[in-house]
């Protein structure tokens, strides 16, 4: 269904962005439809920054922000196309619904661009955007306009306009969430956590990993959330030691653990949750030892996450704790960094519209400090791939989503049981 009028928050964000550099022109492209195979497309998902600045959710759009005004380029209405793909906003309606000063056909984008960038001292545009299939061709077209602008400025001009990455400016805005965003994420986290708790109860040996993913998605969809926020991982046994295992096509065996990393999106804001539990009724002694160590780190990070500390501090505390845990488990650690073999990823990341969300970790060589309204995952793990220990084939990750508050943090995924005795009582 088409929207009648989007919230003014989106316009306010564009204004805020332009205020960060009033001499600049910002250029953003929305996402395109991607072909899966002949005549069939992947479901369309808008580019996160484009959504953040517009709430416009059709493919092939562009946005130019300059001189305090927003210029939105959209697909024109087209009756023949709409029979296949549904009604579009079109040019006139887009202007009203999305609160922009100007709207145009996307076909006129490269014709209009020279006049829009004319007075700007610099351009913010993401070159070489790895999320796009057509980034090189697109870059070439944009740069041709930007560099053409230089020759049109005449001999007094001092060279081509600089083209800079808008990511730092955008990250500065996106990393701190407003109350509406927090409510959206809160629901994504609550539904996803309850979906995981449901799976903890219904899993049985002999089920396929993919069945668990389907059950999770069914629960999420019944609770109003349609899409995954990222490709889910359901990894039985040693599959859990492959960090991005997404094949999800093996049978679950009694005696193994299963690691599930999955979260749902709510209006494009995602949860990011991992749980690990036994396929049978109980953890084995070794599984329980590893699980307890990871849970202790997870719980300690929840205590430490608060305004004024940096992500790097949290990661370094987690690494120290993991190292101590590995030593107490008798794992050989010849070098200072040997723990990385068993804990090869970060203890977390920002969370929001993207599962690995926009945000600054370091600025001018200094750590960026957490502030209220930021969201961070808390995901320590231990993975034993090699045969040098008796823990071979065990992979455990425990991942929660933390909202930084005035005094500390709130665990938005706390509805998922984490203690060994709680999990085991769910496995009966
Ligand atoms: N689900 C991706 C991650 O945990 O970072
Ligand atoms: Mn994560
Ligand atoms: Mn995850």
Short mmCIF file of C-alpha atoms and ligand atoms in Angstrom, two decimals:
data_model
loop_
_atom_site.label_atom_id
_atom_site.label_comp_id
_atom_site.label_asym_id
_atom_site.label_seq_id
_atom_site.Cartn_x
_atom_site.Cartn_y
_atom_site.Cartn_z
CA UNK A 1 0.00 0.00 0.00
CA UNK A 2 1.30 3.47 -0.83
CA UNK A 3 2.01 5.84 2.05
CA UNK A 4 0.00 9.06 2.37
CA UNK A 5 2.66 11.21 4.01
CA UNK A 6 5.92 10.16 5.63
CA UNK A 7 7.11 11.37 9.01
CA UNK A 8 8.96 14.68 9.12
CA UNK A 9 11.85 12.88 10.81
CA UNK A 10 13.17 11.94 7.38
CA UNK A 11 13.23 15.53 6.19
CA UNK A 12 14.83 16.61 9.48
CA UNK A 13 17.66 14.11 8.89
CA UNK A 14 18.32 15.54 5.42
CA UNK A 15 18.43 19.05 6.86
CA UNK A 16 20.79 17.91 9.62
CA UNK A 17 23.08 16.27 7.08
CA UNK A 18 23.21 19.40 4.91
CA UNK A 19 23.98 21.48 8.01
CA UNK A 20 27.12 19.40 8.58
CA UNK A 21 28.55 20.95 5.39
CA UNK A 22 26.58 23.79 3.88
CA UNK A 23 28.97 24.19 0.90
CA UNK A 24 28.57 20.57 -0.19
CA UNK A 25 26.28 18.68 -2.52
CA UNK A 26 25.34 15.16 -1.36
CA UNK A 27 24.40 12.52 -3.94
CA UNK A 28 22.78 9.21 -2.94
CA UNK A 29 21.38 6.37 -5.02
CA UNK A 30 18.69 3.97 -3.84
CA UNK A 31 18.98 0.22 -4.35
CA UNK A 32 18.17 -1.52 -7.61
CA UNK A 33 16.33 -4.74 -8.25
CA UNK A 34 18.74 -7.64 -8.55
CA UNK A 35 18.11 -10.53 -10.91
CA UNK A 36 18.18 -13.92 -9.23
CA UNK A 37 17.86 -15.87 -12.44
CA UNK A 38 16.05 -15.39 -15.73
CA UNK A 39 12.96 -13.19 -15.25
CA UNK A 40 13.03 -13.59 -11.49
CA UNK A 41 14.31 -11.06 -8.97
CA UNK A 42 15.42 -11.13 -5.36
CA UNK A 43 12.90 -9.37 -3.12
CA UNK A 44 13.64 -5.65 -3.27
CA UNK A 45 15.26 -4.11 -0.21
CA UNK A 46 16.00 -0.38 -0.13
CA UNK A 47 19.53 0.83 0.56
CA UNK A 48 19.70 1.62 4.29
CA UNK A 49 21.00 5.18 4.04
CA UNK A 50 18.51 5.98 1.28
CA UNK A 51 15.73 4.70 3.52
CA UNK A 52 17.10 6.66 6.47
CA UNK A 53 17.00 9.90 4.50
CA UNK A 54 13.74 9.43 2.57
CA UNK A 55 11.53 6.47 3.61
CA UNK A 56 11.12 6.01 -0.16
CA UNK A 57 11.02 2.29 -0.90
CA UNK A 58 10.94 1.95 -4.70
CA UNK A 59 13.90 0.84 -6.79
CA UNK A 60 15.97 3.14 -9.08
CA UNK A 61 15.72 6.36 -7.14
CA UNK A 62 18.32 9.04 -6.45
CA UNK A 63 18.56 11.90 -3.99
CA UNK A 64 20.55 15.11 -4.24
CA UNK A 65 20.86 17.39 -1.21
CA UNK A 66 22.19 20.87 -1.78
CA UNK A 67 21.57 24.42 -0.50
CA UNK A 68 19.23 23.16 2.19
CA UNK A 69 16.90 21.55 -0.39
CA UNK A 70 16.10 17.96 -1.31
CA UNK A 71 15.83 16.75 -4.92
CA UNK A 72 14.30 13.27 -5.31
CA UNK A 73 14.50 11.37 -8.60
CA UNK A 74 12.00 8.54 -9.07
CA UNK A 75 10.57 6.20 -11.69
CA UNK A 76 7.68 7.77 -13.59
CA UNK A 77 4.17 6.32 -13.40
CA UNK A 78 3.77 3.68 -16.12
CA UNK A 79 0.49 1.82 -16.49
CA UNK A 80 1.96 -1.10 -18.40
CA UNK A 81 4.68 -1.63 -15.77
CA UNK A 82 2.25 -1.15 -12.89
CA UNK A 83 0.14 -4.09 -14.11
CA UNK A 84 3.15 -6.30 -13.36
CA UNK A 85 4.79 -4.63 -10.40
CA UNK A 86 2.13 -2.54 -8.66
CA UNK A 87 1.40 1.16 -8.35
CA UNK A 88 4.25 3.65 -8.15
CA UNK A 89 4.28 7.03 -6.48
CA UNK A 90 5.37 8.82 -9.63
CA UNK A 91 6.89 12.30 -9.76
CA UNK A 92 4.10 14.54 -8.40
CA UNK A 93 3.01 12.24 -5.60
CA UNK A 94 6.61 11.57 -4.50
CA UNK A 95 7.12 15.29 -3.86
CA UNK A 96 4.10 15.52 -1.56
CA UNK A 97 4.37 12.19 0.24
CA UNK A 98 8.12 12.40 0.89
CA UNK A 99 8.28 16.12 1.81
CA UNK A 100 10.93 17.05 -0.76
CA UNK A 101 11.32 20.46 -2.35
CA UNK A 102 11.72 18.97 -5.85
CA UNK A 103 10.97 15.68 -7.57
CA UNK A 104 11.87 14.56 -11.08
CA UNK A 105 11.98 11.53 -13.33
CA UNK A 106 15.04 9.39 -12.73
CA UNK A 107 15.52 9.50 -16.52
CA UNK A 108 16.53 13.16 -16.21
CA UNK A 109 19.11 12.58 -13.45
CA UNK A 110 22.31 13.15 -15.43
CA UNK A 111 20.76 16.12 -17.28
CA UNK A 112 19.78 17.85 -14.05
CA UNK A 113 22.89 17.03 -12.04
CA UNK A 114 25.19 19.75 -13.55
CA UNK A 115 22.86 22.55 -12.43
CA UNK A 116 22.45 21.03 -8.97
CA UNK A 117 26.18 20.80 -8.25
CA UNK A 118 27.00 24.18 -9.80
CA UNK A 119 27.51 26.24 -6.64
CA UNK A 120 28.95 23.44 -4.48
CA UNK A 121 32.56 23.40 -3.25
CA UNK A 122 32.64 19.63 -2.86
CA UNK A 123 30.60 16.56 -3.62
CA UNK A 124 29.78 13.80 -1.20
CA UNK A 125 29.20 10.62 -3.16
CA UNK A 126 30.25 7.05 -2.41
CA UNK A 127 32.62 5.86 -5.12
CA UNK A 128 33.10 2.15 -5.69
CA UNK A 129 30.11 1.10 -3.59
CA UNK A 130 30.69 -2.63 -3.25
CA UNK A 131 27.00 -3.27 -2.58
CA UNK A 132 26.13 -2.29 -6.18
CA UNK A 133 26.65 -4.32 -9.31
CA UNK A 134 26.88 -1.22 -11.49
CA UNK A 135 29.10 0.96 -9.31
CA UNK A 136 31.91 1.49 -11.83
CA UNK A 137 29.59 2.54 -14.65
CA UNK A 138 27.67 4.79 -12.30
CA UNK A 139 30.82 6.35 -10.87
CA UNK A 140 32.01 7.13 -14.36
CA UNK A 141 28.78 8.95 -15.20
CA UNK A 142 28.77 10.94 -11.96
CA UNK A 143 32.46 11.86 -12.30
CA UNK A 144 31.91 12.96 -15.89
CA UNK A 145 29.32 15.45 -14.65
CA UNK A 146 31.44 16.56 -11.69
CA UNK A 147 34.56 17.03 -13.80
CA UNK A 148 32.56 18.68 -16.59
CA UNK A 149 31.45 21.18 -14.00
CA UNK A 150 35.10 22.20 -13.60
CA UNK A 151 35.49 23.10 -17.29
CA UNK A 152 32.20 24.99 -17.20
CA UNK A 153 33.57 27.13 -14.35
CA UNK A 154 36.11 28.63 -16.74
CA UNK A 155 39.81 29.40 -16.38
CA UNK A 156 39.51 30.80 -12.87
CA UNK A 157 38.52 27.39 -11.60
CA UNK A 158 41.00 25.60 -9.38
CA UNK A 159 40.44 22.07 -10.56
CA UNK A 160 37.86 19.34 -10.30
CA UNK A 161 35.54 19.39 -7.34
CA UNK A 162 36.66 16.98 -4.64
CA UNK A 163 34.49 13.86 -4.38
CA UNK A 164 34.36 12.64 -0.80
CA UNK A 165 32.81 9.66 0.93
CA UNK A 166 29.62 10.70 2.76
CA UNK A 167 29.96 7.73 5.15
CA UNK A 168 31.42 9.64 8.13
CA UNK A 169 28.69 12.31 8.00
CA UNK A 170 25.97 9.70 7.56
CA UNK A 171 27.45 7.47 10.29
CA UNK A 172 27.46 10.36 12.75
CA UNK A 173 23.69 10.61 12.29
CA UNK A 174 22.78 6.95 11.94
CA UNK A 175 24.76 5.67 14.90
CA UNK A 176 22.58 7.37 17.54
CA UNK A 177 18.98 6.23 17.28
CA UNK A 178 15.90 8.36 17.97
CA UNK A 179 12.97 7.10 20.01
CA UNK A 180 11.02 5.87 16.97
CA UNK A 181 14.01 3.88 15.75
CA UNK A 182 14.51 2.44 19.24
CA UNK A 183 10.87 1.31 19.36
CA UNK A 184 11.26 -0.40 15.97
CA UNK A 185 14.42 -2.20 17.08
CA UNK A 186 12.90 -3.04 20.44
CA UNK A 187 10.12 -4.92 18.67
CA UNK A 188 12.53 -6.60 16.21
CA UNK A 189 14.59 -7.78 19.21
CA UNK A 190 11.65 -8.88 21.32
CA UNK A 191 9.97 -10.89 18.54
CA UNK A 192 13.28 -12.41 17.45
CA UNK A 193 14.21 -13.32 21.05
CA UNK A 194 10.84 -14.98 21.60
CA UNK A 195 11.20 -16.81 18.27
CA UNK A 196 14.57 -18.14 19.45
CA UNK A 197 13.04 -19.17 22.80
CA UNK A 198 10.34 -21.07 20.90
CA UNK A 199 13.00 -22.90 18.87
CA UNK A 200 14.79 -23.83 22.09
CA UNK A 201 11.64 -25.77 23.02
CA UNK A 202 10.74 -27.49 19.75
CA UNK A 203 14.11 -28.63 18.36
CA UNK A 204 14.58 -32.39 18.06
CA UNK A 205 17.35 -34.63 16.77
CA UNK A 206 16.66 -35.59 13.15
CA UNK A 207 15.31 -32.18 12.17
CA UNK A 208 17.04 -30.35 9.34
CA UNK A 209 18.92 -27.14 10.14
CA UNK A 210 16.71 -25.42 7.56
CA UNK A 211 13.57 -26.55 9.41
CA UNK A 212 14.67 -24.50 12.41
CA UNK A 213 15.17 -21.49 10.17
CA UNK A 214 11.68 -21.97 8.74
CA UNK A 215 10.13 -22.34 12.22
CA UNK A 216 11.90 -19.16 13.33
CA UNK A 217 10.66 -17.24 10.31
CA UNK A 218 7.13 -18.56 10.76
CA UNK A 219 7.12 -17.31 14.36
CA UNK A 220 8.49 -13.92 13.32
CA UNK A 221 6.00 -13.54 10.47
CA UNK A 222 3.06 -14.52 12.69
CA UNK A 223 4.22 -11.68 14.93
CA UNK A 224 4.24 -9.14 12.13
CA UNK A 225 7.87 -9.16 10.97
CA UNK A 226 8.25 -10.27 7.38
CA UNK A 227 11.94 -10.35 6.50
CA UNK A 228 15.21 -11.62 7.90
CA UNK A 229 17.65 -8.82 8.72
CA UNK A 230 20.47 -10.99 7.33
CA UNK A 231 20.95 -14.53 6.07
CA UNK A 232 20.30 -16.86 9.03
CA UNK A 233 22.87 -19.34 10.27
CA UNK A 234 21.63 -22.66 11.67
CA UNK A 235 24.70 -24.75 12.38
CA UNK A 236 24.56 -28.17 14.03
CA UNK A 237 27.69 -29.73 15.56
CA UNK A 238 31.00 -28.74 13.98
CA UNK A 239 29.20 -26.58 11.39
CA UNK A 240 29.10 -23.99 14.18
CA UNK A 241 32.87 -23.58 13.90
CA UNK A 242 32.39 -22.07 10.41
CA UNK A 243 31.48 -18.49 11.29
CA UNK A 244 29.32 -17.75 8.25
CA UNK A 245 27.80 -21.19 7.74
CA UNK A 246 24.62 -20.52 5.74
CA UNK A 247 23.98 -23.76 3.86
CA UNK A 248 21.68 -24.88 6.72
CA UNK A 249 21.03 -28.22 5.02
CA UNK A 250 22.21 -30.91 7.43
CA UNK A 251 20.42 -33.09 9.96
CA UNK A 252 20.72 -32.25 13.66
CA UNK A 253 22.26 -34.98 15.81
CA UNK A 254 21.69 -35.87 19.44
CA UNK A 255 24.86 -35.09 21.42
CA UNK A 256 25.68 -32.04 19.27
CA UNK A 257 25.05 -28.39 19.97
CA UNK A 258 23.21 -26.21 17.49
CA UNK A 259 24.20 -22.58 16.97
CA UNK A 260 21.52 -20.29 15.53
CA UNK A 261 22.33 -16.73 14.47
CA UNK A 262 19.15 -15.13 13.13
CA UNK A 263 17.14 -11.95 13.51
CA UNK A 264 14.19 -10.30 11.91
CA UNK A 265 13.73 -6.83 10.46
CA UNK A 266 11.08 -4.39 11.57
CA UNK A 267 10.67 -1.63 8.96
CA UNK A 268 14.26 -2.35 7.93
CA UNK A 269 15.69 -2.23 11.49
CA UNK A 270 17.10 -5.59 12.47
CA UNK A 271 17.77 -7.70 15.54
CA UNK A 272 20.93 -9.81 15.63
CA UNK A 273 20.73 -12.79 18.00
CA UNK A 274 22.75 -15.95 18.45
CA UNK A 275 21.94 -18.79 20.76
CA UNK A 276 23.65 -22.15 21.22
CA UNK A 277 21.95 -25.12 22.88
CA UNK A 278 22.03 -28.93 22.89
CA UNK A 279 20.09 -30.83 20.21
CA UNK A 280 19.43 -33.45 22.90
CA UNK A 281 18.26 -32.81 26.44
CA UNK A 282 21.54 -31.87 28.13
CA UNK A 283 24.88 -30.21 27.48
CA UNK A 284 27.85 -32.62 27.67
CA UNK A 285 30.45 -31.70 30.31
CA UNK A 286 32.80 -30.19 27.71
CA UNK A 287 29.99 -28.32 25.96
CA UNK A 288 28.81 -26.93 29.28
CA UNK A 289 32.33 -25.76 30.23
CA UNK A 290 32.70 -23.83 26.97
CA UNK A 291 29.17 -22.46 27.13
CA UNK A 292 29.66 -21.18 30.69
CA UNK A 293 32.88 -19.41 29.75
CA UNK A 294 31.24 -17.65 26.81
CA UNK A 295 28.21 -16.73 28.93
CA UNK A 296 30.45 -15.20 31.61
CA UNK A 297 32.06 -12.95 28.99
CA UNK A 298 28.66 -12.01 27.59
CA UNK A 299 27.38 -11.11 31.05
CA UNK A 300 30.49 -9.11 31.89
CA UNK A 301 30.25 -7.10 28.65
CA UNK A 302 26.62 -6.28 29.50
CA UNK A 303 27.85 -4.85 32.81
CA UNK A 304 30.61 -2.83 31.16
CA UNK A 305 28.68 -1.32 28.24
CA UNK A 306 27.74 2.26 29.12
CA UNK A 307 28.20 5.84 27.93
CA UNK A 308 31.80 6.98 27.86
CA UNK A 309 33.43 3.61 27.17
CA UNK A 310 34.58 2.63 23.69
CA UNK A 311 33.84 -0.44 21.62
CA UNK A 312 37.58 -1.14 21.59
CA UNK A 313 37.66 -1.22 25.38
CA UNK A 314 34.83 -3.79 25.40
CA UNK A 315 36.58 -5.93 22.79
CA UNK A 316 39.83 -5.81 24.67
CA UNK A 317 38.14 -6.79 27.95
CA UNK A 318 36.43 -9.68 26.15
CA UNK A 319 39.76 -10.81 24.68
CA UNK A 320 41.41 -10.82 28.09
CA UNK A 321 38.55 -12.85 29.56
CA UNK A 322 38.56 -15.28 26.64
CA UNK A 323 42.33 -15.75 27.01
CA UNK A 324 41.93 -16.52 30.72
CA UNK A 325 39.09 -18.93 29.95
CA UNK A 326 41.14 -20.76 27.33
CA UNK A 327 44.03 -21.10 29.77
CA UNK A 328 41.74 -22.52 32.43
CA UNK A 329 40.40 -25.00 29.86
CA UNK A 330 43.98 -26.15 29.22
CA UNK A 331 44.12 -24.86 25.63
CA UNK A 332 47.72 -24.18 24.47
CA UNK A 333 48.27 -20.45 23.78
CA UNK A 334 51.89 -20.02 22.60
CA UNK A 335 51.54 -16.32 21.64
CA UNK A 336 49.76 -13.34 23.17
CA UNK A 337 47.26 -13.30 20.29
CA UNK A 338 46.75 -17.08 20.11
CA UNK A 339 43.26 -16.67 21.52
CA UNK A 340 42.24 -15.32 18.10
CA UNK A 341 42.28 -18.81 16.71
CA UNK A 342 39.31 -19.61 18.98
CA UNK A 343 37.68 -16.16 19.05
CA UNK A 344 38.40 -14.74 15.60
CA UNK A 345 35.75 -11.98 15.46
CA UNK A 346 34.94 -8.81 17.34
CA UNK A 347 32.86 -8.85 20.49
CA UNK A 348 30.21 -6.78 18.76
CA UNK A 349 29.27 -4.11 16.25
CA UNK A 350 26.75 -1.32 15.86
CA UNK A 351 23.23 -2.43 15.01
CA UNK A 352 20.39 -0.69 13.20
CA UNK A 353 19.20 -0.57 9.60
CA UNK A 354 22.18 -2.75 8.68
CA UNK A 355 23.13 -5.68 10.84
CA UNK A 356 26.69 -4.29 10.83
CA UNK A 357 25.39 -0.78 11.08
CA UNK A 358 26.85 2.56 10.08
CA UNK A 359 28.94 4.09 12.83
CA UNK A 360 32.39 5.33 13.68
CA UNK A 361 34.70 3.17 15.80
CA UNK A 362 37.69 5.50 15.67
CA UNK A 363 38.01 9.14 14.70
CA UNK A 364 41.33 10.94 14.14
CA UNK A 365 43.10 8.06 15.89
CA UNK A 366 40.85 8.28 18.95
CA UNK A 367 38.26 5.76 20.07
CA UNK A 368 34.67 6.84 19.54
CA UNK A 369 32.84 6.64 22.85
CA UNK A 370 29.43 5.08 23.39
CA UNK A 371 26.47 7.44 23.92
CA UNK A 372 22.86 6.88 24.97
CA UNK A 373 20.78 5.79 21.97
CA UNK A 374 23.55 3.71 20.39
CA UNK A 375 23.01 0.00 19.81
CA UNK A 376 25.70 -2.60 20.02
CA UNK A 377 25.73 -6.36 19.80
CA UNK A 378 27.40 -8.38 22.54
CA UNK A 379 28.58 -11.61 20.94
CA UNK A 380 31.52 -13.42 22.44
CA UNK A 381 32.19 -16.89 21.06
CA UNK A 382 34.57 -19.84 21.20
CA UNK A 383 35.10 -22.14 18.21
CA UNK A 384 37.26 -25.27 18.21
CA UNK A 385 38.02 -26.35 14.64
CA UNK A 386 41.37 -28.11 15.03
CA UNK A 387 42.12 -31.41 16.78
CA UNK A 388 44.64 -29.97 19.24
CA UNK A 389 42.10 -29.98 22.12
CA UNK A 390 39.41 -32.31 23.42
CA UNK A 391 36.84 -29.61 22.49
CA UNK A 392 37.15 -30.22 18.75
CA UNK A 393 33.90 -29.57 16.87
CA UNK A 394 32.36 -27.34 19.55
CA UNK A 395 31.28 -23.85 18.50
CA UNK A 396 29.45 -21.52 20.90
CA UNK A 397 28.33 -17.94 20.40
CA UNK A 398 25.97 -15.99 22.65
CA UNK A 399 24.75 -12.77 21.06
CA UNK A 400 22.53 -10.10 22.59
CA UNK A 401 21.58 -6.61 21.45
CA UNK A 402 22.37 -3.79 23.87
CA UNK A 403 20.83 -0.33 23.87
CA UNK A 404 23.12 2.19 25.55
CA UNK A 405 21.13 4.17 28.13
CA UNK A 406 22.04 7.16 30.37
CA UNK A 407 23.60 4.99 33.06
CA UNK A 408 24.46 1.70 31.40
CA UNK A 409 22.66 -0.45 28.89
CA UNK A 410 19.45 -2.36 28.36
CA UNK A 411 19.58 -5.86 26.93
CA UNK A 412 16.83 -5.82 24.28
CA UNK A 413 17.07 -9.58 23.73
CA UNK A 414 16.75 -10.61 27.39
CA UNK A 415 13.59 -12.64 26.75
CA UNK A 416 15.76 -15.47 25.41
CA UNK A 417 16.79 -17.89 28.23
CA UNK A 418 20.57 -18.11 28.49
CA UNK A 419 21.47 -19.96 31.67
CA UNK A 420 22.32 -23.66 31.32
CA UNK A 421 19.57 -24.72 33.76
CA UNK A 422 16.96 -22.58 31.90
CA UNK A 423 17.97 -24.04 28.54
CA UNK A 424 18.00 -27.61 29.84
CA UNK A 425 14.57 -27.19 31.35
CA UNK A 426 13.34 -25.99 27.92
CA UNK A 427 14.84 -29.11 26.31
CA UNK A 428 12.61 -31.56 28.22
N1 LIG B 1 24.79 -12.04 12.25
C1 LIG B 1 26.00 -11.39 11.92
C2 LIG B 1 26.77 -11.04 13.08
O1 LIG B 1 26.52 -11.55 14.17
O2 LIG B 1 27.64 -10.21 13.05
MN1 LIG B 2 26.39 -9.69 15.23
MN1 LIG B 3 24.66 -12.44 14.62
#
